[in-house]
mmCIF file of C-alpha atoms in Angstrom:
data_model
loop_
_atom_site.group_PDB
_atom_site.id
_atom_site.type_symbol
_atom_site.label_atom_id
_atom_site.label_comp_id
_atom_site.label_asym_id
_atom_site.label_seq_id
_atom_site.Cartn_x
_atom_site.Cartn_y
_atom_site.Cartn_z
ATOM 1 C CA UNK B 1 76.410 98.759 151.618
ATOM 2 C CA UNK B 2 80.481 99.390 152.825
ATOM 3 C CA UNK B 3 80.663 102.998 155.497
ATOM 4 C CA UNK B 4 81.041 105.970 153.253
ATOM 5 C CA UNK B 5 84.412 107.395 153.714
ATOM 6 C CA UNK B 6 84.881 111.167 155.071
ATOM 7 C CA UNK B 7 85.655 113.295 152.510
ATOM 8 C CA UNK B 8 85.603 116.980 151.925
ATOM 9 C CA UNK B 9 84.823 118.131 148.175
ATOM 10 C CA UNK B 10 86.641 120.856 146.486
ATOM 11 C CA UNK B 11 83.418 121.958 144.216
ATOM 12 C CA UNK B 12 84.778 124.056 140.946
ATOM 13 C CA UNK B 13 88.133 123.268 141.738
ATOM 14 C CA UNK B 14 90.115 121.712 138.265
ATOM 15 C CA UNK B 15 90.667 117.687 138.939
ATOM 16 C CA UNK B 16 94.659 117.363 138.479
ATOM 17 C CA UNK B 17 95.133 114.171 140.000
ATOM 18 C CA UNK B 18 98.283 115.263 143.226
ATOM 19 C CA UNK B 19 99.456 113.011 145.812
ATOM 20 C CA UNK B 20 97.595 115.174 148.732
ATOM 21 C CA UNK B 21 94.299 114.408 146.575
ATOM 22 C CA UNK B 22 94.647 111.143 145.775
ATOM 23 C CA UNK B 23 93.598 109.299 148.828
ATOM 24 C CA UNK B 24 90.127 111.482 148.662
ATOM 25 C CA UNK B 25 89.903 110.366 145.171
ATOM 26 C CA UNK B 26 90.279 106.652 146.059
ATOM 27 C CA UNK B 27 87.689 106.996 148.812
ATOM 28 C CA UNK B 28 85.107 108.385 146.851
ATOM 29 C CA UNK B 29 85.805 105.316 144.350
ATOM 30 C CA UNK B 30 85.391 103.080 146.466
ATOM 31 C CA UNK B 31 82.345 104.656 147.786
ATOM 32 C CA UNK B 32 81.124 104.746 144.082
ATOM 33 C CA UNK B 33 82.061 101.133 143.293
ATOM 34 C CA UNK B 34 79.678 99.866 146.446
ATOM 35 C CA UNK B 35 76.536 102.374 145.138
ATOM 36 C CA UNK B 36 77.164 105.438 147.399
ATOM 37 C CA UNK B 37 75.549 108.480 145.589
ATOM 38 C CA UNK B 38 76.466 111.200 147.497
ATOM 39 C CA UNK B 39 80.276 110.017 147.097
ATOM 40 C CA UNK B 40 79.583 110.088 143.414
ATOM 41 C CA UNK B 41 77.653 113.517 143.657
ATOM 42 C CA UNK B 42 81.235 114.734 145.100
ATOM 43 C CA UNK B 43 83.093 113.231 142.502
ATOM 44 C CA UNK B 44 81.291 114.455 139.964
ATOM 45 C CA UNK B 45 81.532 118.190 141.529
ATOM 46 C CA UNK B 46 85.231 118.005 141.806
ATOM 47 C CA UNK B 47 85.772 117.084 138.120
ATOM 48 C CA UNK B 48 83.151 118.573 135.611
ATOM 49 C CA UNK B 49 84.900 121.696 135.447
ATOM 50 C CA UNK B 50 87.736 120.024 134.177
ATOM 51 C CA UNK B 51 86.069 117.491 131.687
ATOM 52 C CA UNK B 52 83.571 120.354 130.912
ATOM 53 C CA UNK B 53 87.228 122.561 129.947
ATOM 54 C CA UNK B 54 88.590 119.821 127.950
ATOM 55 C CA UNK B 55 85.566 118.857 125.599
ATOM 56 C CA UNK B 56 84.930 122.757 124.836
ATOM 57 C CA UNK B 57 88.764 123.311 124.152
ATOM 58 C CA UNK B 58 87.914 120.002 121.634
ATOM 59 C CA UNK B 59 84.762 121.013 120.311
ATOM 60 C CA UNK B 60 84.227 124.646 120.418
ATOM 61 C CA UNK B 61 81.513 125.816 121.966
ATOM 62 C CA UNK B 62 78.323 123.396 121.116
ATOM 63 C CA UNK B 63 75.345 121.871 122.715
ATOM 64 C CA UNK B 64 78.035 118.253 122.600
ATOM 65 C CA UNK B 65 79.617 120.042 125.335
ATOM 66 C CA UNK B 66 77.301 119.361 127.299
ATOM 67 C CA UNK B 67 76.489 115.260 125.987
ATOM 68 C CA UNK B 68 80.317 114.943 126.401
ATOM 69 C CA UNK B 69 80.946 115.809 129.894
ATOM 70 C CA UNK B 70 77.442 113.995 131.226
ATOM 71 C CA UNK B 71 78.195 111.070 129.584
ATOM 72 C CA UNK B 72 81.859 110.880 130.741
ATOM 73 C CA UNK B 73 81.203 111.509 134.086
ATOM 74 C CA UNK B 74 77.992 109.431 134.176
ATOM 75 C CA UNK B 75 79.803 106.093 133.136
ATOM 76 C CA UNK B 76 82.124 107.648 136.427
ATOM 77 C CA UNK B 77 78.604 105.926 137.799
ATOM 78 C CA UNK B 78 78.072 103.043 135.477
ATOM 79 C CA UNK B 79 81.417 102.195 134.501
ATOM 80 C CA UNK B 80 83.203 102.556 138.183
ATOM 81 C CA UNK B 81 84.040 99.047 138.591
ATOM 82 C CA UNK B 82 86.157 99.170 135.685
ATOM 83 C CA UNK B 83 88.488 101.312 137.533
ATOM 84 C CA UNK B 84 91.545 100.017 139.641
ATOM 85 C CA UNK B 85 93.597 101.641 142.381
ATOM 86 C CA UNK B 86 96.996 101.987 141.379
ATOM 87 C CA UNK B 87 96.523 101.533 138.041
ATOM 88 C CA UNK B 88 95.685 105.506 136.957
ATOM 89 C CA UNK B 89 94.341 108.756 138.830
ATOM 90 C CA UNK B 90 90.989 108.816 138.891
ATOM 91 C CA UNK B 91 91.124 112.280 136.814
ATOM 92 C CA UNK B 92 93.445 110.785 134.092
ATOM 93 C CA UNK B 93 90.697 107.623 133.705
ATOM 94 C CA UNK B 94 88.029 109.949 133.273
ATOM 95 C CA UNK B 95 90.620 112.462 131.109
ATOM 96 C CA UNK B 96 90.909 109.080 128.880
ATOM 97 C CA UNK B 97 86.682 108.218 128.849
ATOM 98 C CA UNK B 98 86.595 111.904 127.397
ATOM 99 C CA UNK B 99 88.998 111.874 124.445
ATOM 100 C CA UNK B 100 87.872 108.860 123.206
ATOM 101 C CA UNK B 101 84.111 110.068 123.758
ATOM 102 C CA UNK B 102 85.592 113.391 121.950
ATOM 103 C CA UNK B 103 87.592 111.417 119.036
ATOM 104 C CA UNK B 104 84.936 108.796 118.363
ATOM 105 C CA UNK B 105 82.752 112.519 118.029
ATOM 106 C CA UNK B 106 85.046 114.413 116.014
ATOM 107 C CA UNK B 107 86.069 111.445 114.062
ATOM 108 C CA UNK B 108 82.547 109.186 112.824
ATOM 109 C CA UNK B 109 79.753 109.897 114.792
ATOM 110 C CA UNK B 110 79.037 114.358 114.758
ATOM 111 C CA UNK B 111 75.620 113.394 114.889
ATOM 112 C CA UNK B 112 74.985 110.554 117.058
ATOM 113 C CA UNK B 113 75.263 111.836 120.420
ATOM 114 C CA UNK B 114 73.260 114.832 119.549
ATOM 115 C CA UNK B 115 71.396 116.708 117.396
ATOM 116 C CA UNK B 116 71.634 120.282 118.496
ATOM 117 C CA UNK B 117 74.313 120.629 116.660
ATOM 118 C CA UNK B 118 73.805 124.464 116.087
ATOM 119 C CA UNK B 119 73.288 125.780 119.360
ATOM 120 C CA UNK B 120 75.079 126.816 121.381
ATOM 121 C CA UNK B 121 75.578 126.127 125.551
ATOM 122 C CA UNK B 122 74.646 129.314 127.290
ATOM 123 C CA UNK B 123 78.304 130.970 128.613
ATOM 124 C CA UNK B 124 78.658 133.572 131.282
ATOM 125 C CA UNK B 125 81.021 135.488 129.505
ATOM 126 C CA UNK B 126 82.982 134.861 125.973
ATOM 127 C CA UNK B 127 86.822 133.337 125.699
ATOM 128 C CA UNK B 128 87.427 135.012 122.541
ATOM 129 C CA UNK B 129 86.299 138.749 124.625
ATOM 130 C CA UNK B 130 89.969 139.161 126.314
ATOM 131 C CA UNK B 131 90.166 143.122 125.340
ATOM 132 C CA UNK B 132 92.555 143.750 122.704
ATOM 133 C CA UNK B 133 93.050 139.711 121.713
ATOM 134 C CA UNK B 134 90.301 139.125 119.716
ATOM 135 C CA UNK B 135 91.758 138.292 116.574
ATOM 136 C CA UNK B 136 94.770 136.883 117.695
ATOM 137 C CA UNK B 137 92.368 134.649 119.957
ATOM 138 C CA UNK B 138 89.953 133.920 117.043
ATOM 139 C CA UNK B 139 93.478 133.134 115.071
ATOM 140 C CA UNK B 140 94.415 130.289 118.002
ATOM 141 C CA UNK B 141 90.552 128.925 118.022
ATOM 142 C CA UNK B 142 91.121 128.753 114.034
ATOM 143 C CA UNK B 143 94.536 126.676 114.572
ATOM 144 C CA UNK B 144 93.848 124.799 117.162
ATOM 145 C CA UNK B 145 90.472 123.679 115.420
ATOM 146 C CA UNK B 146 92.486 122.908 112.163
ATOM 147 C CA UNK B 147 95.034 120.334 113.849
ATOM 148 C CA UNK B 148 94.353 117.170 113.024
ATOM 149 C CA UNK B 149 92.074 115.663 116.615
ATOM 150 C CA UNK B 150 94.883 113.718 118.114
ATOM 151 C CA UNK B 151 97.458 116.451 118.258
ATOM 152 C CA UNK B 152 95.022 119.243 119.633
ATOM 153 C CA UNK B 153 93.889 116.613 122.440
ATOM 154 C CA UNK B 154 97.767 115.815 123.833
ATOM 155 C CA UNK B 155 98.318 119.586 123.240
ATOM 156 C CA UNK B 156 95.133 120.456 125.840
ATOM 157 C CA UNK B 157 95.898 118.159 128.177
ATOM 158 C CA UNK B 158 99.434 119.021 128.164
ATOM 159 C CA UNK B 159 99.194 122.849 128.484
ATOM 160 C CA UNK B 160 95.904 123.392 130.416
ATOM 161 C CA UNK B 161 94.650 119.991 132.129
ATOM 162 C CA UNK B 162 98.543 119.725 133.310
ATOM 163 C CA UNK B 163 99.124 116.313 132.644
ATOM 164 C CA UNK B 164 102.379 114.621 132.044
ATOM 165 C CA UNK B 165 103.586 113.282 129.213
ATOM 166 C CA UNK B 166 103.603 109.550 130.585
ATOM 167 C CA UNK B 167 99.692 110.446 132.062
ATOM 168 C CA UNK B 168 98.709 111.781 128.467
ATOM 169 C CA UNK B 169 100.337 108.466 127.017
ATOM 170 C CA UNK B 170 98.616 106.365 128.942
ATOM 171 C CA UNK B 171 95.275 107.797 128.324
ATOM 172 C CA UNK B 172 95.482 107.785 124.785
ATOM 173 C CA UNK B 173 96.896 104.384 124.702
ATOM 174 C CA UNK B 174 100.236 105.192 122.900
ATOM 175 C CA UNK B 175 103.721 104.997 123.670
ATOM 176 C CA UNK B 176 105.484 108.406 125.750
ATOM 177 C CA UNK B 177 107.886 108.265 122.513
ATOM 178 C CA UNK B 178 105.159 108.545 119.995
ATOM 179 C CA UNK B 179 102.925 111.138 122.414
ATOM 180 C CA UNK B 180 105.971 113.355 122.203
ATOM 181 C CA UNK B 181 106.241 113.650 118.679
ATOM 182 C CA UNK B 182 102.468 113.936 118.186
ATOM 183 C CA UNK B 183 103.205 117.035 120.858
ATOM 184 C CA UNK B 184 105.566 118.108 119.167
ATOM 185 C CA UNK B 185 103.932 117.954 116.129
ATOM 186 C CA UNK B 186 100.974 120.022 117.410
ATOM 187 C CA UNK B 187 103.209 122.693 118.388
ATOM 188 C CA UNK B 188 104.991 123.204 114.910
ATOM 189 C CA UNK B 189 101.824 123.007 113.076
ATOM 190 C CA UNK B 190 99.933 125.465 115.365
ATOM 191 C CA UNK B 191 102.953 128.156 115.747
ATOM 192 C CA UNK B 192 102.835 127.399 111.648
ATOM 193 C CA UNK B 193 99.378 127.965 111.327
ATOM 194 C CA UNK B 194 99.321 131.113 113.315
ATOM 195 C CA UNK B 195 101.964 132.840 111.387
ATOM 196 C CA UNK B 196 100.194 131.644 108.644
ATOM 197 C CA UNK B 197 96.663 132.993 109.443
ATOM 198 C CA UNK B 198 98.565 136.237 111.069
ATOM 199 C CA UNK B 199 101.528 137.177 109.203
ATOM 200 C CA UNK B 200 102.125 140.639 111.168
ATOM 201 C CA UNK B 201 101.451 138.910 114.530
ATOM 202 C CA UNK B 202 104.290 137.859 116.925
ATOM 203 C CA UNK B 203 103.817 134.075 117.014
ATOM 204 C CA UNK Q 1 127.343 119.450 123.158
ATOM 205 C CA UNK Q 2 124.034 120.175 121.950
ATOM 206 C CA UNK Q 3 123.145 121.946 118.775
ATOM 207 C CA UNK Q 4 119.311 123.559 117.762
ATOM 208 C CA UNK Q 5 118.010 120.946 116.097
ATOM 209 C CA UNK Q 6 117.493 119.109 119.448
ATOM 210 C CA UNK Q 7 117.087 121.815 121.391
ATOM 211 C CA UNK Q 8 114.008 122.903 118.930
ATOM 212 C CA UNK Q 9 112.926 119.566 119.530
ATOM 213 C CA UNK Q 10 112.411 120.066 123.218
ATOM 214 C CA UNK Q 11 110.766 122.802 123.317
ATOM 215 C CA UNK Q 12 108.341 121.567 120.456
ATOM 216 C CA UNK Q 13 107.930 118.156 122.976
ATOM 217 C CA UNK Q 14 108.193 119.596 126.511
ATOM 218 C CA UNK Q 15 107.427 123.317 126.399
ATOM 219 C CA UNK Q 16 109.031 126.698 127.463
ATOM 220 C CA UNK Q 17 109.577 125.789 131.038
ATOM 221 C CA UNK Q 18 112.783 124.419 132.146
ATOM 222 C CA UNK Q 19 111.426 122.888 134.505
ATOM 223 C CA UNK Q 20 109.897 120.176 131.782
ATOM 224 C CA UNK Q 21 112.603 119.641 129.993
ATOM 225 C CA UNK Q 22 114.768 116.324 130.199
ATOM 226 C CA UNK Q 23 116.939 116.182 133.669
ATOM 227 C CA UNK Q 24 119.899 115.362 131.752
ATOM 228 C CA UNK Q 25 119.450 117.849 128.536
ATOM 229 C CA UNK Q 26 118.667 120.970 130.537
ATOM 230 C CA UNK Q 27 121.985 122.289 131.610
ATOM 231 C CA UNK Q 28 122.947 122.106 128.333
ATOM 232 C CA UNK Q 29 119.851 123.681 126.363
ATOM 233 C CA UNK Q 30 120.450 126.136 128.759
ATOM 234 C CA UNK Q 31 124.356 126.974 128.038
ATOM 235 C CA UNK Q 32 122.952 127.363 124.126
ATOM 236 C CA UNK Q 33 120.199 129.747 125.193
ATOM 237 C CA UNK Q 34 122.935 131.743 126.192
ATOM 238 C CA UNK Q 35 125.297 131.151 123.496
ATOM 239 C CA UNK Q 36 122.512 131.080 120.146
ATOM 240 C CA UNK Q 37 120.850 134.083 119.267
ATOM 241 C CA UNK Q 38 118.336 131.305 117.152
ATOM 242 C CA UNK Q 39 117.617 128.997 119.903
ATOM 243 C CA UNK Q 40 117.129 132.275 122.050
ATOM 244 C CA UNK Q 41 114.184 133.412 118.985
ATOM 245 C CA UNK Q 42 113.119 130.185 118.511
ATOM 246 C CA UNK Q 43 112.572 129.862 122.766
ATOM 247 C CA UNK Q 44 110.609 133.751 122.481
ATOM 248 C CA UNK Q 45 108.837 131.940 119.763
ATOM 249 C CA UNK Q 46 107.362 129.172 121.722
ATOM 250 C CA UNK Q 47 106.751 131.813 124.927
ATOM 251 C CA UNK Q 48 104.476 134.082 122.947
ATOM 252 C CA UNK Q 49 102.452 131.115 121.940
ATOM 253 C CA UNK Q 50 101.798 129.591 125.601
ATOM 254 C CA UNK Q 51 101.271 133.388 126.301
ATOM 255 C CA UNK Q 52 98.135 133.712 123.837
ATOM 256 C CA UNK Q 53 97.410 129.842 124.617
ATOM 257 C CA UNK Q 54 97.348 130.785 128.321
ATOM 258 C CA UNK Q 55 94.658 133.685 126.984
ATOM 259 C CA UNK Q 56 92.251 131.624 125.758
ATOM 260 C CA UNK Q 57 90.401 130.483 128.291
ATOM 261 C CA UNK Q 58 87.038 129.036 128.629
ATOM 262 C CA UNK Q 59 83.990 130.978 130.086
ATOM 263 C CA UNK Q 60 81.754 129.743 133.443
ATOM 264 C CA UNK Q 61 79.276 127.600 131.896
ATOM 265 C CA UNK Q 62 77.332 127.640 135.681
ATOM 266 C CA UNK Q 63 73.794 126.351 133.671
ATOM 267 C CA UNK Q 64 75.010 123.704 132.339
ATOM 268 C CA UNK Q 65 76.857 122.199 134.418
ATOM 269 C CA UNK Q 66 73.889 122.321 137.278
ATOM 270 C CA UNK Q 67 72.000 120.828 134.394
ATOM 271 C CA UNK Q 68 74.814 117.817 133.972
ATOM 272 C CA UNK Q 69 74.249 117.584 138.339
ATOM 273 C CA UNK Q 70 70.578 117.434 138.141
ATOM 274 C CA UNK Q 71 70.693 114.871 135.222
ATOM 275 C CA UNK Q 72 73.275 112.553 137.157
ATOM 276 C CA UNK Q 73 71.303 112.532 140.298
ATOM 277 C CA UNK Q 74 67.875 111.384 138.427
ATOM 278 C CA UNK Q 75 70.531 108.833 137.211
ATOM 279 C CA UNK Q 76 71.893 107.284 140.260
ATOM 280 C CA UNK Q 77 68.322 107.431 141.324
ATOM 281 C CA UNK Q 78 66.908 104.899 138.856
ATOM 282 C CA UNK Q 79 65.279 101.664 139.463
ATOM 283 C CA UNK Q 80 66.825 98.520 139.464
ATOM 284 C CA UNK Q 81 65.043 97.608 135.771
ATOM 285 C CA UNK Q 82 66.490 101.021 134.708
ATOM 286 C CA UNK Q 83 69.840 100.145 136.111
ATOM 287 C CA UNK Q 84 69.599 96.639 133.969
ATOM 288 C CA UNK Q 85 68.358 98.054 130.600
ATOM 289 C CA UNK Q 86 70.882 101.546 131.141
ATOM 290 C CA UNK Q 87 74.006 98.147 131.293
ATOM 291 C CA UNK Q 88 71.823 96.019 128.507
ATOM 292 C CA UNK Q 89 71.840 98.742 125.923
ATOM 293 C CA UNK Q 90 74.259 101.081 124.719
ATOM 294 C CA UNK Q 91 74.508 105.049 125.231
ATOM 295 C CA UNK Q 92 75.555 106.058 122.351
ATOM 296 C CA UNK Q 93 73.968 105.977 119.013
ATOM 297 C CA UNK Q 94 70.728 107.253 119.870
ATOM 298 C CA UNK Q 95 68.783 105.330 117.157
ATOM 299 C CA UNK Q 96 69.507 102.058 118.263
ATOM 300 C CA UNK Q 97 68.726 102.890 121.856
ATOM 301 C CA UNK Q 98 65.185 104.445 120.975
ATOM 302 C CA UNK Q 99 64.430 101.764 118.575
ATOM 303 C CA UNK Q 100 65.950 98.803 120.715
ATOM 304 C CA UNK Q 101 64.506 99.247 124.175
ATOM 305 C CA UNK Q 102 60.863 99.164 123.423
ATOM 306 C CA UNK Q 103 61.843 95.839 121.445
ATOM 307 C CA UNK Q 104 63.658 94.832 124.563
ATOM 308 C CA UNK Q 105 60.806 95.420 126.708
ATOM 309 C CA UNK Q 106 58.295 93.994 124.181
ATOM 310 C CA UNK Q 107 59.854 90.350 125.058
ATOM 311 C CA UNK Q 108 59.840 90.667 128.589
ATOM 312 C CA UNK Q 109 56.646 89.586 128.934
ATOM 313 C CA UNK Q 110 56.960 86.904 126.358
ATOM 314 C CA UNK Q 111 59.724 85.300 128.440
ATOM 315 C CA UNK Q 112 58.389 85.669 131.301
ATOM 316 C CA UNK Q 113 55.507 83.713 129.661
ATOM 317 C CA UNK Q 114 57.255 81.225 128.785
ATOM 318 C CA UNK Q 115 58.941 80.665 131.744
ATOM 319 C CA UNK Q 116 55.549 80.663 133.844
ATOM 320 C CA UNK Q 117 54.550 77.955 131.576
ATOM 321 C CA UNK Q 118 57.398 75.786 132.171
ATOM 322 C CA UNK Q 119 57.191 75.967 135.781
ATOM 323 C CA UNK Q 120 53.948 75.720 136.814
ATOM 324 C CA UNK Q 121 51.327 73.623 134.976
ATOM 325 C CA UNK Q 122 48.487 75.650 135.351
ATOM 326 C CA UNK Q 123 45.700 72.836 135.942
ATOM 327 C CA UNK Q 124 46.856 71.023 132.264
ATOM 328 C CA UNK Q 125 48.176 67.339 132.933
ATOM 329 C CA UNK Q 126 50.716 65.467 130.616
ATOM 330 C CA UNK Q 127 49.635 62.215 129.066
ATOM 331 C CA UNK Q 128 51.331 60.761 131.777
ATOM 332 C CA UNK Q 129 49.056 61.663 134.458
ATOM 333 C CA UNK Q 130 45.947 61.304 132.334
ATOM 334 C CA UNK Q 131 46.594 57.648 131.314
ATOM 335 C CA UNK Q 132 47.335 56.945 135.116
ATOM 336 C CA UNK Q 133 43.767 58.427 135.912
ATOM 337 C CA UNK Q 134 41.545 56.413 133.442
ATOM 338 C CA UNK Q 135 43.819 53.457 134.436
ATOM 339 C CA UNK Q 136 42.512 54.307 138.581
ATOM 340 C CA UNK Q 137 39.211 54.498 137.083
ATOM 341 C CA UNK Q 138 38.480 51.768 134.792
ATOM 342 C CA UNK Q 139 39.827 49.608 138.160
ATOM 343 C CA UNK Q 140 37.643 51.486 140.222
ATOM 344 C CA UNK Q 141 34.822 50.558 137.913
ATOM 345 C CA UNK Q 142 35.804 47.021 137.720
ATOM 346 C CA UNK Q 143 35.576 46.979 141.474
ATOM 347 C CA UNK Q 144 32.681 48.572 141.459
ATOM 348 C CA UNK Q 145 30.965 45.345 138.906
ATOM 349 C CA UNK Q 146 32.832 42.658 141.598
ATOM 350 C CA UNK Q 147 31.003 44.349 144.716
ATOM 351 C CA UNK Q 148 27.494 44.481 143.102
#
């Protein structure tokens, strides 16, 4: 077995790829590919927040967020060989998996991943409890949920996960031009829905 | 010169931060902002939208993270047989997994049995050996009679 590279995991940080973390990610992936379970745990700890946040925003507060997150991170172990250095960052690769799982779930297999659709996951707090903004945030959540899946995913990956348009296009397997068209429709649609839902609000 | 329609397209595609706008159009877009009240109003609307998006934060989910870490830790410790089965079976589609896995396990003894039976004779000789032995016994019998 290959000697495990010395890596310093950053527990709880969002797993956005950057120049400083690419080497660490690559070292972890090489170790995972050689069957190193410690490197795998480090990688899971590093990326779990970003993946679960993405799934939460795509699916809402349901048990399926846990299933999608778990399945995505399990594939980091079972499909590690399919990751190729230089082709895509680890975070980009994982978000691509999560994106495909979420789209599959939303389109055709709402009951296939788990039967516990109505069971909420336990959270420390509620995302809609920002003081004085409950109504606005509920409208936003509804407007996001009403967006077509690909538009929602593109907007989440761009705004919250911080990926570039090129990276998102790569994840969604479309051209950058097509992605930019999707993003423009998403922002336009979100704004229109918020104005329609709450005509007295500023947006 | 940039018009309002192109400015709107840029903001809808790249967001409100000029740093994310296409470099070759950034200056023209910023110039339009100084001259067009309509462009400034549009940008303000999108800034309000982005501000609202920023307020929508995901809550901490420590219990879920602990559960996932525990499950994944077990998955990496799975036996070789489990890994082979996990590889062979689709993870999505619980019904397929539940039905397929026992069926596959049930066929394994049959496959092993066929292989072992093919490899070892278990004392059962083929027809050719029986004929050879019979001829040998007849010749021995003839030899014994001649000797007497």
